[in-house]
XYZ file of C-alpha atoms in Angstrom:
325
model
C 80.386 102.403 117.975
C 80.952 104.738 114.679
C 85.141 104.177 113.590
C 87.717 107.293 114.363
C 89.136 108.728 111.657
C 92.714 110.847 111.668
C 92.096 114.004 109.353
C 95.743 114.300 107.410
C 95.777 117.171 104.704
C 96.637 115.991 100.779
C 98.543 118.638 98.928
C 99.492 118.527 95.555
C 102.986 120.022 94.154
C 104.046 119.280 90.311
C 107.418 117.897 89.428
C 109.698 120.242 87.785
C 113.622 120.621 86.214
C 115.665 121.625 89.189
C 117.533 124.565 86.362
C 115.010 125.699 84.289
C 111.881 125.490 86.818
C 109.703 124.078 83.588
C 108.106 120.784 83.544
C 109.583 117.330 82.872
C 108.076 114.154 83.816
C 105.627 114.094 80.741
C 107.838 111.686 79.229
C 108.124 109.642 81.805
C 106.290 106.434 80.645
C 105.482 106.292 84.594
C 102.865 103.485 84.652
C 106.254 101.134 82.669
C 108.950 101.914 84.976
C 106.408 101.213 88.413
C 104.996 98.168 87.134
C 108.798 96.549 86.512
C 109.665 97.788 90.202
C 106.494 97.522 91.960
C 107.553 96.121 96.130
C 111.012 96.413 95.502
C 112.210 98.659 98.242
C 114.295 101.376 96.830
C 117.001 102.708 99.444
C 118.242 106.114 99.575
C 120.088 108.149 102.036
C 118.802 112.239 101.438
C 120.018 114.953 103.394
C 121.818 112.703 106.501
C 118.349 111.092 107.106
C 117.760 107.239 105.266
C 114.673 106.504 103.345
C 113.865 103.246 101.512
C 110.771 104.155 98.744
C 108.872 101.385 97.566
C 106.358 101.548 94.356
C 102.860 100.166 96.223
C 99.604 98.530 93.614
C 96.700 100.534 94.670
C 93.815 98.445 96.261
C 90.863 97.881 94.374
C 88.676 100.444 96.289
C 91.124 102.693 95.630
C 90.929 102.369 92.198
C 86.761 102.272 92.503
C 86.969 105.702 93.811
C 89.552 107.350 91.763
C 87.054 106.147 88.666
C 84.063 106.573 90.500
C 83.470 110.375 89.560
C 86.762 111.059 86.633
C 86.566 107.886 84.475
C 90.044 106.580 83.448
C 88.875 106.467 80.204
C 89.533 109.940 79.926
C 92.833 110.395 81.275
C 95.830 109.287 78.715
C 97.720 107.149 81.319
C 95.629 104.727 83.177
C 98.251 102.530 84.030
C 100.323 104.779 86.400
C 97.178 105.694 88.556
C 97.320 102.284 89.834
C 100.726 103.234 91.680
C 101.587 105.126 94.792
C 104.711 105.180 96.638
C 105.457 104.601 100.039
C 108.515 107.163 101.186
C 109.300 105.629 104.624
C 111.949 107.938 106.361
C 113.715 106.646 109.234
C 113.266 107.424 113.055
C 116.124 107.800 114.969
C 114.902 107.168 117.980
C 111.720 104.525 119.222
C 108.830 106.465 120.376
C 107.358 105.805 123.823
C 104.018 104.320 124.950
C 101.918 105.174 128.254
C 99.325 103.426 129.905
C 96.345 105.156 130.123
C 95.212 104.412 133.954
C 98.590 104.885 135.488
C 100.752 107.035 133.047
C 103.367 104.897 133.317
C 105.722 105.112 129.820
C 107.926 102.883 128.086
C 108.742 102.524 124.316
C 106.633 101.204 121.687
C 107.445 97.607 120.731
C 109.557 97.287 117.493
C 109.850 93.485 116.154
C 113.316 91.964 115.484
C 114.755 93.941 111.888
C 111.874 96.312 111.826
C 112.812 99.782 112.435
C 110.668 103.077 113.209
C 109.862 104.521 110.560
C 107.811 107.920 109.339
C 105.976 107.225 106.066
C 104.999 110.280 103.074
C 101.965 108.821 100.753
C 102.746 109.784 97.258
C 100.054 109.317 94.424
C 100.564 110.619 90.472
C 97.706 111.700 89.629
C 97.306 110.429 85.427
C 98.241 112.895 83.801
C 100.811 115.445 83.404
C 103.811 115.955 86.526
C 101.191 116.319 88.967
C 101.658 114.264 92.527
C 99.320 114.490 95.773
C 101.065 113.915 98.783
C 99.887 113.034 102.598
C 102.695 113.211 105.394
C 102.028 110.676 107.974
C 103.476 113.117 110.705
C 104.649 116.582 111.344
C 108.438 114.530 110.938
C 107.913 112.483 107.761
C 109.328 113.359 104.233
C 108.045 115.872 102.350
C 107.665 116.840 98.662
C 111.112 117.780 97.820
C 112.579 114.939 99.848
C 110.033 112.723 97.513
C 111.591 115.286 94.532
C 114.879 113.839 95.454
C 114.229 109.549 96.052
C 112.499 109.910 92.764
C 115.336 111.778 90.284
C 117.505 109.352 91.788
C 115.124 105.994 91.473
C 113.934 107.176 87.683
C 118.515 107.757 87.091
C 118.944 104.133 88.715
C 116.150 102.501 85.711
C 118.210 103.855 83.335
C 114.547 106.635 82.606
C 117.018 109.833 83.179
C 120.413 109.280 81.216
C 120.932 112.712 82.350
C 123.687 113.132 85.594
C 122.770 116.211 86.811
C 119.554 116.214 86.008
C 117.546 116.573 89.252
C 113.327 116.981 90.055
C 112.090 119.499 92.296
C 109.007 120.173 93.792
C 107.011 123.082 92.555
C 103.393 123.973 94.026
C 100.510 124.078 92.420
C 99.048 127.144 92.295
C 96.297 128.053 94.514
C 94.775 130.000 91.400
C 92.738 132.642 93.948
C 96.226 133.421 95.812
C 97.919 133.044 92.023
C 95.788 135.692 91.249
C 96.391 137.976 94.109
C 99.853 137.581 93.417
C 100.202 137.910 90.052
C 97.984 141.914 90.381
C 100.544 142.841 93.062
C 101.763 145.735 91.436
C 104.766 146.179 94.440
C 106.058 145.459 98.251
C 105.804 147.753 101.057
C 107.769 144.737 102.555
C 109.364 141.368 102.816
C 112.040 139.056 104.998
C 112.989 136.218 103.366
C 115.063 133.513 104.659
C 116.353 129.983 103.384
C 119.343 127.434 104.178
C 123.071 127.323 102.626
C 125.316 125.259 101.508
C 126.447 121.590 101.154
C 124.611 120.094 103.638
C 121.110 121.123 102.973
C 119.066 122.407 99.852
C 120.133 125.447 98.638
C 116.621 127.910 99.045
C 116.312 129.971 95.335
C 117.855 132.806 95.333
C 120.172 132.721 98.523
C 123.294 131.749 97.484
C 123.242 135.034 94.351
C 123.793 137.321 97.428
C 126.344 135.166 99.462
C 129.279 137.033 98.519
C 133.130 135.301 98.655
C 133.829 131.856 99.200
C 130.958 129.878 99.384
C 131.805 126.777 101.308
C 129.453 126.347 104.031
C 128.337 123.194 104.967
C 124.956 124.574 106.770
C 123.639 128.571 107.331
C 120.633 129.566 107.674
C 120.293 133.366 106.212
C 117.238 135.902 106.608
C 116.985 138.812 104.782
C 114.033 141.618 105.755
C 113.816 144.911 102.838
C 111.018 147.293 103.299
C 110.050 151.167 102.107
C 110.259 154.024 104.722
C 107.373 155.254 105.958
C 106.342 158.171 105.067
C 110.238 158.423 102.592
C 109.702 155.697 100.833
C 107.923 156.256 97.473
C 105.385 154.026 95.031
C 108.658 154.043 92.544
C 110.080 152.633 95.416
C 107.231 149.830 95.902
C 107.843 148.789 92.392
C 111.628 148.639 92.036
C 111.399 146.251 95.690
C 108.731 143.631 94.173
C 111.213 144.308 90.656
C 114.213 142.982 92.698
C 112.486 140.374 95.044
C 111.145 138.280 91.574
C 114.889 138.617 90.510
C 116.533 137.522 93.090
C 114.263 134.792 94.530
C 111.812 133.465 91.459
C 108.083 134.489 91.255
C 106.289 135.488 94.346
C 103.670 132.106 93.282
C 106.383 129.589 93.013
C 108.551 128.650 96.226
C 109.654 125.378 96.402
C 108.786 122.535 98.664
C 111.096 122.993 101.930
C 112.865 126.228 100.838
C 112.707 128.868 101.227
C 112.379 129.061 105.376
C 110.719 132.077 105.471
C 109.413 134.528 102.947
C 106.389 137.214 103.655
C 105.633 139.566 101.720
C 103.336 143.029 102.027
C 102.083 143.132 98.289
C 100.119 146.426 97.280
C 97.754 146.458 94.726
C 96.792 149.466 91.512
C 93.990 150.889 94.271
C 97.073 150.961 96.880
C 95.376 148.611 98.787
C 98.090 146.380 100.817
C 97.638 142.969 101.741
C 100.092 140.796 103.911
C 100.710 137.390 102.752
C 103.020 134.589 104.346
C 104.250 132.605 101.661
C 105.214 128.736 104.293
C 102.113 129.146 106.103
C 99.976 129.756 103.460
C 102.349 127.392 100.580
C 99.784 128.840 98.118
C 99.480 124.940 97.113
C 96.219 123.345 96.850
C 95.651 121.098 99.096
C 92.252 119.333 101.181
C 92.335 118.139 104.398
C 90.494 114.873 104.495
C 89.671 112.035 107.280
C 91.286 109.007 106.926
C 89.122 105.889 107.073
C 89.408 103.478 109.956
C 89.175 99.715 110.301
C 88.768 99.310 113.724
C 87.555 101.611 116.561
C 90.333 100.520 119.449
C 93.742 101.726 117.254
C 94.648 104.389 115.137
C 96.447 103.557 111.550
C 97.538 105.743 109.127
C 98.568 102.955 106.393
C 98.361 102.888 102.570
C 95.004 101.466 102.309
C 93.678 104.957 103.419
C 96.245 107.380 102.768
C 96.125 106.396 99.144
C 92.044 106.532 99.234
C 92.536 110.092 100.735
C 95.111 110.999 98.242
C 92.271 110.463 95.666
C 89.825 111.276 97.075
C 91.131 114.694 97.604
C 92.115 113.870 94.164
C 88.140 113.225 92.556
C 87.371 116.376 94.261
C 89.742 119.006 91.919
C 90.297 116.503 89.114
C 88.777 118.425 86.802
C 90.472 121.582 87.413
C 94.125 119.843 88.259
C 93.636 117.996 84.606
C 93.206 121.793 82.633
C 96.419 122.804 85.259
C 98.908 120.260 83.975
């Protein structure tokens, strides 16, 4: 009987300085800090949810997969490739299970001293500042929360000295989509929405359109603008594009988890219109792969098959990712 497989999507992100948007991690000795802290859980509450990150030493089959298509001798920091991070987010409930014959349900058993979690598996590519991430489920944390965790982790280990420094996760852009966005001459319309307040990660640009006191705990703002049909001009499209770029950042670089809504209807030099949902497409390089299973009866997502999928996905694009470092 063929082994069952679970399919998950691997996404590639870049850790950048939250203030400048520029890569800021290339001088970090990832191998040294991971080696010194492997298998040591580091707890952190992020946006009200308890997280625990643990550096794990990758298994030999995962390392073999990495070297198969991209030998470690070709990369600047091979040691860091030997480690991955499991970011476990506590669930606020215990999932149910059901009897397939009777349909009866009961909570999944949890051992004493254990708690149910949703995992995010993260692998730092062995060059530059890129990470590959694989979420166990829809309720797993995403790359943006990992950026918060790794910031606190590095500060606690004395690697980052500046108390005001923070990483954010920016997408490693899909080149075809980025080219289309870069060549846009104007916008016919856009909708943009995101969260703002003390208890959420502020969406890029949202604070600049909030007038008056800014003491909100958490609100969501949605903005829509479009050139009026039969009355607006080509010049209006150019002005709308310029305003969008100025206020909300470059079209090709929304950060993870923010905004919550971003859709643009672009127009090129020939007047052709293209509509892109920036959230749906994410514009992020991604690969969807099956996760190998060791049992025919139980589907499991665990660190060995998750990290194997991360490395396998990276191997398919490693040469191009290397040029984007």
